[in-house]
PDB file of C-alpha atoms in Angstrom:
ATOM      1  CA  ASP A  22     -38.369  15.330 171.423  1.00  0.00           C
ATOM      2  CA  ARG A  23     -35.794  12.810 173.500  1.00  0.00           C
ATOM      3  CA  ASN A  24     -32.697  13.299 172.422  1.00  0.00           C
ATOM      4  CA  ASP A  25     -32.463  12.146 169.193  1.00  0.00           C
ATOM      5  CA  ALA A  26     -28.904  12.469 168.961  1.00  0.00           C
ATOM      6  CA  TYR A  27     -28.653   9.107 170.741  1.00  0.00           C
ATOM      7  CA  LEU A  28     -30.369   7.332 168.411  1.00  0.00           C
ATOM      8  CA  GLU A  29     -28.723   3.826 167.110  1.00  0.00           C
ATOM      9  CA  VAL A  30     -29.639   2.469 164.011  1.00  0.00           C
ATOM     10  CA  HIS A  31     -28.446  -1.493 163.553  1.00  0.00           C
ATOM     11  CA  SER A  32     -28.768  -3.760 160.647  1.00  0.00           C
ATOM     12  CA  GLY A  33     -30.562  -7.416 160.587  1.00  0.00           C
ATOM     13  CA  SER A  34     -32.349  -9.761 158.856  1.00  0.00           C
ATOM     14  CA  GLY A  35     -35.336  -8.206 159.269  1.00  0.00           C
ATOM     15  CA  GLY A  36     -37.910  -7.666 161.822  1.00  0.00           C
ATOM     16  CA  THR A  37     -38.796 -10.777 163.099  1.00  0.00           C
ATOM     17  CA  GLU A  38     -34.714 -10.536 164.428  1.00  0.00           C
ATOM     18  CA  ALA A  39     -35.405  -6.996 165.490  1.00  0.00           C
ATOM     19  CA  ASN A  40     -38.186  -7.866 167.680  1.00  0.00           C
ATOM     20  CA  ASN A  41     -36.428 -11.180 169.069  1.00  0.00           C
ATOM     21  CA  THR A  42     -33.453  -9.070 169.675  1.00  0.00           C
ATOM     22  CA  ILE A  43     -35.214  -6.881 172.247  1.00  0.00           C
ATOM     23  CA  ILE A  44     -38.063  -8.975 173.437  1.00  0.00           C
ATOM     24  CA  ARG A  45     -35.253 -11.443 174.616  1.00  0.00           C
ATOM     25  CA  GLY A  46     -32.287  -8.734 175.772  1.00  0.00           C
ATOM     26  CA  ALA A  47     -34.359  -5.832 177.061  1.00  0.00           C
ATOM     27  CA  GLY A  48     -35.606  -4.768 180.560  1.00  0.00           C
ATOM     28  CA  ASP A  49     -35.424  -7.300 183.532  1.00  0.00           C
ATOM     29  CA  PRO A  50     -35.361 -10.835 181.979  1.00  0.00           C
ATOM     30  CA  ALA A  51     -36.837 -12.231 184.900  1.00  0.00           C
ATOM     31  CA  LEU A  52     -40.090 -10.171 184.499  1.00  0.00           C
ATOM     32  CA  PRO A  53     -42.574 -10.963 182.272  1.00  0.00           C
ATOM     33  CA  VAL A  54     -43.441  -8.768 178.930  1.00  0.00           C
ATOM     34  CA  LEU A  55     -46.447  -6.215 179.173  1.00  0.00           C
ATOM     35  CA  LEU A  56     -48.039  -6.913 175.426  1.00  0.00           C
ATOM     36  CA  GLY A  57     -51.293  -7.085 173.479  1.00  0.00           C
ATOM     37  CA  GLU A  58     -53.226 -10.198 172.357  1.00  0.00           C
ATOM     38  CA  VAL A  59     -52.740  -9.193 168.536  1.00  0.00           C
ATOM     39  CA  GLU A  60     -48.980  -8.839 168.412  1.00  0.00           C
ATOM     40  CA  HIS A  61     -46.820 -10.568 165.769  1.00  0.00           C
ATOM     41  CA  ALA A  62     -45.472 -14.103 166.448  1.00  0.00           C
ATOM     42  CA  SER A  63     -41.878 -13.015 166.408  1.00  0.00           C
ATOM     43  CA  THR A  64     -43.073 -10.784 169.989  1.00  0.00           C
ATOM     44  CA  ILE A  65     -45.160 -13.351 171.366  1.00  0.00           C
ATOM     45  CA  ASP A  66     -43.129 -16.552 170.815  1.00  0.00           C
ATOM     46  CA  ALA A  67     -40.018 -14.634 171.867  1.00  0.00           C
ATOM     47  CA  ALA A  68     -41.577 -13.279 175.120  1.00  0.00           C
ATOM     48  CA  GLY A  69     -42.571 -16.781 175.993  1.00  0.00           C
ATOM     49  CA  ASN A  70     -39.499 -17.388 177.115  1.00  0.00           C
ATOM     50  CA  ARG A  71     -39.792 -14.900 180.158  1.00  0.00           C
ATOM     51  CA  GLY A  72     -43.461 -14.928 180.697  1.00  0.00           C
ATOM     52  CA  VAL A  73     -46.293 -12.572 179.211  1.00  0.00           C
ATOM     53  CA  VAL A  74     -48.869 -10.434 180.563  1.00  0.00           C
ATOM     54  CA  LEU A  75     -51.639  -9.734 177.755  1.00  0.00           C
ATOM     55  CA  TRP A  76     -53.866  -7.011 177.209  1.00  0.00           C
ATOM     56  CA  SER A  77     -57.172  -7.270 176.004  1.00  0.00           C
ATOM     57  CA  VAL A  78     -58.223  -5.585 172.632  1.00  0.00           C
ATOM     58  CA  ASP A  79     -61.589  -4.001 171.663  1.00  0.00           C
ATOM     59  CA  ALA A  80     -63.700  -5.032 168.702  1.00  0.00           C
ATOM     60  CA  GLU A  81     -61.706  -3.082 165.968  1.00  0.00           C
ATOM     61  CA  GLY A  82     -58.657  -5.154 167.318  1.00  0.00           C
ATOM     62  CA  ALA A  83     -56.995  -1.751 169.348  1.00  0.00           C
ATOM     63  CA  VAL A  84     -54.991  -2.510 172.444  1.00  0.00           C
ATOM     64  CA  GLU A  85     -56.664  -1.674 175.848  1.00  0.00           C
ATOM     65  CA  VAL A  86     -53.907  -0.020 177.375  1.00  0.00           C
ATOM     66  CA  ARG A  87     -54.116  -0.646 181.052  1.00  0.00           C
ATOM     67  CA  LYS A  88     -51.900  -1.020 184.177  1.00  0.00           C
ATOM     68  CA  PRO A  89     -50.571  -4.611 184.746  1.00  0.00           C
ATOM     69  CA  GLU A  90     -51.982  -5.919 188.486  1.00  0.00           C
ATOM     70  CA  ARG A  91     -48.209  -7.277 188.371  1.00  0.00           C
ATOM     71  CA  ALA A  92     -44.718  -6.430 187.798  1.00  0.00           C
ATOM     72  CA  VAL A  93     -43.311  -6.442 183.985  1.00  0.00           C
ATOM     73  CA  GLY A  94     -40.103  -6.149 182.754  1.00  0.00           C
ATOM     74  CA  LEU A  95     -40.955  -4.556 179.418  1.00  0.00           C
ATOM     75  CA  ILE A  96     -43.630  -3.038 177.145  1.00  0.00           C
ATOM     76  CA  ALA A  97     -44.111  -4.187 173.822  1.00  0.00           C
ATOM     77  CA  LEU A  98     -46.466  -3.015 170.822  1.00  0.00           C
ATOM     78  CA  THR A  99     -47.644  -3.177 167.207  1.00  0.00           C
ATOM     79  CA  HIS A 100     -47.547  -0.004 165.420  1.00  0.00           C
ATOM     80  CA  GLY A 101     -49.988  -1.304 162.731  1.00  0.00           C
ATOM     81  CA  GLN A 102     -51.661  -4.858 163.301  1.00  0.00           C
ATOM     82  CA  ASN A 103     -50.586  -6.966 160.551  1.00  0.00           C
ATOM     83  CA  GLU A 104     -53.792  -8.849 159.965  1.00  0.00           C
ATOM     84  CA  VAL A 105     -56.539  -6.221 160.921  1.00  0.00           C
ATOM     85  CA  GLY A 106     -54.835  -3.188 160.377  1.00  0.00           C
ATOM     86  CA  THR A 107     -55.165  -1.190 163.349  1.00  0.00           C
ATOM     87  CA  ILE A 108     -53.272   1.592 164.794  1.00  0.00           C
ATOM     88  CA  GLN A 109     -52.499   0.757 168.243  1.00  0.00           C
ATOM     89  CA  PRO A 110     -52.392   3.506 170.904  1.00  0.00           C
ATOM     90  CA  VAL A 111     -48.604   4.013 170.938  1.00  0.00           C
ATOM     91  CA  GLU A 112     -48.415   7.385 172.976  1.00  0.00           C
ATOM     92  CA  ALA A 113     -51.038   5.694 176.266  1.00  0.00           C
ATOM     93  CA  ALA A 114     -48.250   2.624 175.904  1.00  0.00           C
ATOM     94  CA  ALA A 115     -45.471   4.582 176.064  1.00  0.00           C
ATOM     95  CA  ASP A 116     -46.600   6.940 178.891  1.00  0.00           C
ATOM     96  CA  LEU A 117     -47.440   3.487 181.055  1.00  0.00           C
ATOM     97  CA  ALA A 118     -43.962   2.457 180.349  1.00  0.00           C
ATOM     98  CA  ARG A 119     -42.299   5.622 181.619  1.00  0.00           C
ATOM     99  CA  SER A 120     -44.598   5.375 184.552  1.00  0.00           C
ATOM    100  CA  LEU A 121     -43.279   1.953 185.300  1.00  0.00           C
ATOM    101  CA  GLY A 122     -40.142   2.736 184.230  1.00  0.00           C
ATOM    102  CA  VAL A 123     -39.649  -0.058 182.073  1.00  0.00           C
ATOM    103  CA  PRO A 124     -38.233   0.223 178.245  1.00  0.00           C
ATOM    104  CA  PHE A 125     -41.023   0.557 175.745  1.00  0.00           C
ATOM    105  CA  HIS A 126     -40.244  -1.346 172.073  1.00  0.00           C
ATOM    106  CA  LEU A 127     -42.467  -0.538 169.078  1.00  0.00           C
ATOM    107  CA  ASP A 128     -42.790  -2.974 166.289  1.00  0.00           C
ATOM    108  CA  ALA A 129     -43.389  -0.804 163.321  1.00  0.00           C
ATOM    109  CA  SER A 130     -42.825  -3.657 160.432  1.00  0.00           C
ATOM    110  CA  GLN A 131     -45.691  -2.473 158.999  1.00  0.00           C
ATOM    111  CA  THR A 132     -45.897   1.042 159.075  1.00  0.00           C
ATOM    112  CA  LEU A 133     -42.821   2.362 157.376  1.00  0.00           C
ATOM    113  CA  GLY A 134     -43.967   3.676 153.920  1.00  0.00           C
ATOM    114  CA  ARG A 135     -47.691   3.500 155.169  1.00  0.00           C
ATOM    115  CA  VAL A 136     -47.723   5.815 158.375  1.00  0.00           C
ATOM    116  CA  PRO A 137     -45.807   8.549 159.363  1.00  0.00           C
ATOM    117  CA  LEU A 138     -43.526   7.180 161.756  1.00  0.00           C
ATOM    118  CA  GLU A 139     -41.882  10.587 163.431  1.00  0.00           C
ATOM    119  CA  ALA A 140     -43.948  10.538 166.539  1.00  0.00           C
ATOM    120  CA  ALA A 141     -44.106   6.521 167.100  1.00  0.00           C
ATOM    121  CA  ILE A 142     -40.422   6.654 167.426  1.00  0.00           C
ATOM    122  CA  ASP A 143     -39.765   9.786 169.502  1.00  0.00           C
ATOM    123  CA  VAL A 144     -41.789   7.823 172.124  1.00  0.00           C
ATOM    124  CA  ALA A 145     -40.404   4.776 172.180  1.00  0.00           C
ATOM    125  CA  ASP A 146     -37.160   3.025 173.265  1.00  0.00           C
ATOM    126  CA  THR A 147     -36.502   0.850 170.613  1.00  0.00           C
ATOM    127  CA  VAL A 148     -37.930   0.273 167.324  1.00  0.00           C
ATOM    128  CA  ALA A 149     -38.225  -2.919 164.565  1.00  0.00           C
ATOM    129  CA  LEU A 150     -38.741  -1.589 160.766  1.00  0.00           C
ATOM    130  CA  SER A 151     -38.972  -4.571 158.176  1.00  0.00           C
ATOM    131  CA  THR A 152     -37.710  -2.613 154.856  1.00  0.00           C
ATOM    132  CA  HIS A 153     -38.465  -4.889 152.486  1.00  0.00           C
ATOM    133  CA  LYS A 154     -42.153  -4.087 153.316  1.00  0.00           C
ATOM    134  CA  ALA A 155     -41.596  -0.843 151.967  1.00  0.00           C
ATOM    135  CA  GLY A 156     -39.381  -1.468 148.921  1.00  0.00           C
ATOM    136  CA  GLY A 157     -36.312  -2.593 150.265  1.00  0.00           C
ATOM    137  CA  ILE A 158     -34.445  -5.870 149.837  1.00  0.00           C
ATOM    138  CA  ARG A 159     -35.691  -9.041 151.550  1.00  0.00           C
ATOM    139  CA  GLY A 160     -33.480 -10.335 154.415  1.00  0.00           C
ATOM    140  CA  MET A 161     -33.112  -7.316 155.642  1.00  0.00           C
ATOM    141  CA  GLY A 162     -34.127  -4.845 158.626  1.00  0.00           C
ATOM    142  CA  LEU A 163     -33.438  -2.642 161.040  1.00  0.00           C
ATOM    143  CA  LEU A 164     -33.479  -2.116 164.684  1.00  0.00           C
ATOM    144  CA  VAL A 165     -33.686   1.816 166.248  1.00  0.00           C
ATOM    145  CA  VAL A 166     -32.527   1.760 169.389  1.00  0.00           C
ATOM    146  CA  ARG A 167     -32.144   4.619 172.155  1.00  0.00           C
ATOM    147  CA  ASP A 168     -29.930   3.255 174.511  1.00  0.00           C
ATOM    148  CA  ALA A 169     -28.066   0.270 173.483  1.00  0.00           C
ATOM    149  CA  ALA A 170     -26.264  -0.324 176.699  1.00  0.00           C
ATOM    150  CA  ALA A 171     -29.610  -1.045 178.665  1.00  0.00           C
ATOM    151  CA  LEU A 172     -29.904  -3.967 176.582  1.00  0.00           C
ATOM    152  CA  THR A 173     -29.153  -7.009 178.888  1.00  0.00           C
ATOM    153  CA  GLN A 174     -27.808  -9.466 176.544  1.00  0.00           C
ATOM    154  CA  PRO A 175     -27.640  -9.482 172.344  1.00  0.00           C
ATOM    155  CA  LEU A 176     -29.782 -11.991 170.688  1.00  0.00           C
ATOM    156  CA  LEU A 177     -26.328 -13.439 168.809  1.00  0.00           C
ATOM    157  CA  ALA A 178     -23.104 -13.577 170.325  1.00  0.00           C
ATOM    158  CA  GLY A 179     -19.414 -13.822 169.308  1.00  0.00           C
ATOM    159  CA  GLY A 180     -17.760 -10.150 168.336  1.00  0.00           C
ATOM    160  CA  GLY A 181     -18.439  -6.663 169.250  1.00  0.00           C
ATOM    161  CA  LEU A 182     -20.033  -5.485 165.736  1.00  0.00           C
ATOM    162  CA  GLU A 183     -22.844  -3.001 165.816  1.00  0.00           C
ATOM    163  CA  ARG A 184     -21.599  -2.012 169.130  1.00  0.00           C
ATOM    164  CA  GLY A 185     -22.123  -5.483 170.381  1.00  0.00           C
ATOM    165  CA  LEU A 186     -25.553  -5.828 169.776  1.00  0.00           C
ATOM    166  CA  ARG A 187     -25.441  -8.487 166.751  1.00  0.00           C
ATOM    167  CA  ALA A 188     -22.493 -10.223 166.045  1.00  0.00           C
ATOM    168  CA  GLY A 189     -21.467 -11.145 162.548  1.00  0.00           C
ATOM    169  CA  THR A 190     -19.692  -9.111 159.785  1.00  0.00           C
ATOM    170  CA  PRO A 191     -22.505  -6.732 158.178  1.00  0.00           C
ATOM    171  CA  ASN A 192     -22.915  -6.153 154.826  1.00  0.00           C
ATOM    172  CA  PRO A 193     -22.321  -2.574 153.642  1.00  0.00           C
ATOM    173  CA  ALA A 194     -23.700  -3.185 150.250  1.00  0.00           C
ATOM    174  CA  LEU A 195     -27.320  -4.398 151.637  1.00  0.00           C
ATOM    175  CA  ALA A 196     -26.899  -1.483 154.643  1.00  0.00           C
ATOM    176  CA  ALA A 197     -26.740   0.941 151.694  1.00  0.00           C
ATOM    177  CA  ALA A 198     -29.224  -0.607 149.893  1.00  0.00           C
ATOM    178  CA  THR A 199     -31.884  -0.767 152.947  1.00  0.00           C
ATOM    179  CA  ALA A 200     -30.881   2.979 154.116  1.00  0.00           C
ATOM    180  CA  TRP A 201     -31.594   4.381 150.496  1.00  0.00           C
ATOM    181  CA  SER A 202     -35.207   2.087 150.869  1.00  0.00           C
ATOM    182  CA  VAL A 203     -35.878   4.049 153.941  1.00  0.00           C
ATOM    183  CA  GLN A 204     -35.162   7.554 152.842  1.00  0.00           C
ATOM    184  CA  LEU A 205     -37.695   6.763 149.748  1.00  0.00           C
ATOM    185  CA  ALA A 206     -40.209   5.432 151.868  1.00  0.00           C
ATOM    186  CA  VAL A 207     -40.182   8.427 154.600  1.00  0.00           C
ATOM    187  CA  GLU A 208     -40.214  11.105 151.584  1.00  0.00           C
ATOM    188  CA  GLU A 209     -42.825   9.074 149.839  1.00  0.00           C
ATOM    189  CA  THR A 210     -45.226   7.717 153.012  1.00  0.00           C
ATOM    190  CA  THR A 211     -47.965  10.441 151.855  1.00  0.00           C
ATOM    191  CA  GLU A 212     -48.171   9.164 148.249  1.00  0.00           C
ATOM    192  CA  ARG A 213     -47.781   5.765 149.181  1.00  0.00           C
ATOM    193  CA  ALA A 214     -50.585   5.755 151.624  1.00  0.00           C
ATOM    194  CA  GLN A 215     -52.739   7.622 149.256  1.00  0.00           C
ATOM    195  CA  GLN A 216     -52.477   4.813 146.484  1.00  0.00           C
ATOM    196  CA  MET A 217     -52.651   2.199 148.924  1.00  0.00           C
ATOM    197  CA  ARG A 218     -56.138   3.348 150.250  1.00  0.00           C
ATOM    198  CA  LEU A 219     -57.953   4.218 146.920  1.00  0.00           C
ATOM    199  CA  ALA A 220     -56.739  -0.002 146.426  1.00  0.00           C
ATOM    200  CA  ARG A 221     -57.911  -1.046 149.372  1.00  0.00           C
ATOM    201  CA  ASP A 222     -61.294   1.094 149.531  1.00  0.00           C
ATOM    202  CA  THR A 223     -61.763   0.008 145.703  1.00  0.00           C
ATOM    203  CA  VAL A 224     -61.743  -3.825 146.882  1.00  0.00           C
ATOM    204  CA  TRP A 225     -64.060  -3.074 149.961  1.00  0.00           C
ATOM    205  CA  ASN A 226     -66.733  -1.217 147.930  1.00  0.00           C
ATOM    206  CA  ALA A 227     -66.839  -3.800 145.407  1.00  0.00           C
ATOM    207  CA  LEU A 228     -67.684  -6.291 148.319  1.00  0.00           C
ATOM    208  CA  ARG A 229     -69.974  -4.726 150.501  1.00  0.00           C
ATOM    209  CA  SER A 230     -72.943  -5.378 148.461  1.00  0.00           C
ATOM    210  CA  THR A 231     -72.486  -9.353 148.964  1.00  0.00           C
ATOM    211  CA  GLY A 232     -73.178  -8.825 152.706  1.00  0.00           C
ATOM    212  CA  CYS A 233     -69.584  -9.441 154.239  1.00  0.00           C
ATOM    213  CA  GLN A 234     -68.531  -7.753 157.309  1.00  0.00           C
ATOM    214  CA  ARG A 235     -65.182  -5.634 157.435  1.00  0.00           C
ATOM    215  CA  ILE A 236     -63.546  -6.230 160.724  1.00  0.00           C
ATOM    216  CA  GLY A 237     -61.213  -3.500 161.840  1.00  0.00           C
ATOM    217  CA  SER A 238     -60.951   0.682 161.582  1.00  0.00           C
ATOM    218  CA  ALA A 239     -61.390   2.149 158.061  1.00  0.00           C
ATOM    219  CA  ASP A 240     -58.490   4.575 159.985  1.00  0.00           C
ATOM    220  CA  GLY A 241     -55.994   1.624 160.090  1.00  0.00           C
ATOM    221  CA  LEU A 242     -53.177   0.623 157.698  1.00  0.00           C
ATOM    222  CA  PRO A 243     -54.043   1.742 154.107  1.00  0.00           C
ATOM    223  CA  ASN A 244     -52.933  -1.395 152.486  1.00  0.00           C
ATOM    224  CA  THR A 245     -54.740  -3.778 154.833  1.00  0.00           C
ATOM    225  CA  LEU A 246     -58.734  -5.034 154.572  1.00  0.00           C
ATOM    226  CA  MET A 247     -59.997  -7.927 156.562  1.00  0.00           C
ATOM    227  CA  VAL A 248     -63.560  -9.054 155.860  1.00  0.00           C
ATOM    228  CA  CYS A 249     -65.480 -11.917 156.704  1.00  0.00           C
ATOM    229  CA  PHE A 250     -68.595 -13.643 155.118  1.00  0.00           C
ATOM    230  CA  PRO A 251     -71.182 -14.650 157.591  1.00  0.00           C
ATOM    231  CA  GLY A 252     -72.231 -18.676 157.310  1.00  0.00           C
ATOM    232  CA  ILE A 253     -69.484 -19.271 154.717  1.00  0.00           C
ATOM    233  CA  GLU A 254     -66.345 -21.338 155.804  1.00  0.00           C
ATOM    234  CA  GLY A 255     -63.171 -20.386 155.040  1.00  0.00           C
ATOM    235  CA  ARG A 256     -62.042 -23.797 153.529  1.00  0.00           C
ATOM    236  CA  ILE A 257     -65.253 -23.332 150.979  1.00  0.00           C
ATOM    237  CA  LEU A 258     -64.523 -19.926 150.016  1.00  0.00           C
ATOM    238  CA  LEU A 259     -60.970 -20.325 149.137  1.00  0.00           C
ATOM    239  CA  PRO A 260     -61.173 -22.343 146.552  1.00  0.00           C
ATOM    240  CA  ALA A 261     -64.216 -20.807 144.969  1.00  0.00           C
ATOM    241  CA  LEU A 262     -62.440 -17.590 144.609  1.00  0.00           C
ATOM    242  CA  ASP A 263     -59.584 -19.505 143.068  1.00  0.00           C
ATOM    243  CA  ILE A 264     -62.120 -20.989 140.594  1.00  0.00           C
ATOM    244  CA  ALA A 265     -63.549 -17.483 139.914  1.00  0.00           C
ATOM    245  CA  GLY A 266     -59.945 -15.971 139.149  1.00  0.00           C
ATOM    246  CA  ILE A 267     -59.223 -14.040 142.137  1.00  0.00           C
ATOM    247  CA  GLU A 268     -56.137 -14.786 143.891  1.00  0.00           C
ATOM    248  CA  VAL A 269     -56.116 -14.810 147.854  1.00  0.00           C
TER     249      VAL A 269
END
């Protein structure tokens, strides 16, 4: 436990805004961001303004955490990869960040209500949450910050709201609804994950006899399944599935 009494929760428009806020404003902005090749676009694209150093990934989409050969100002990692579903080595990345003396940002947009978050939040300096992926209202998200004073600049300027982290008047009704959705997601994580995993595995068991190949680990996100059909191009497969009444 890294002094949870100092955790701050800030509202915003979603995981994309939360990621941009941290990538553009945390750590030394003159130094690049260390991240994996499979990060969400809101992280990779935002990091392009200050430069990136990339970790490679293994065959299952897991980041191979290694000490960078050059100085970095921030480490960013997704908790659960949004396409393959791989759960990333959060603790290893956090340990490296502490050894380098740089902030560690965790993008947990895909894992709220699907994977327990307590351990991951405990080792991160900042965490992005996309609450609509867990039953919340679209257009709302949260940024969990351990030390807001460590941010070099806010994404939106023009006011001291959210303790200077985000200008603009917040919507109390949306904030209350978001808080309720997060509470339910945390309380129901185990039950929701079981239901998602059952649906995912049912689809996979129906597909595997076709000769398709599964990409990623079976231990990944309970709602995510990526497969490929060797020898069949996606542009041909997509309309064929549509004609067969299968929505993709």
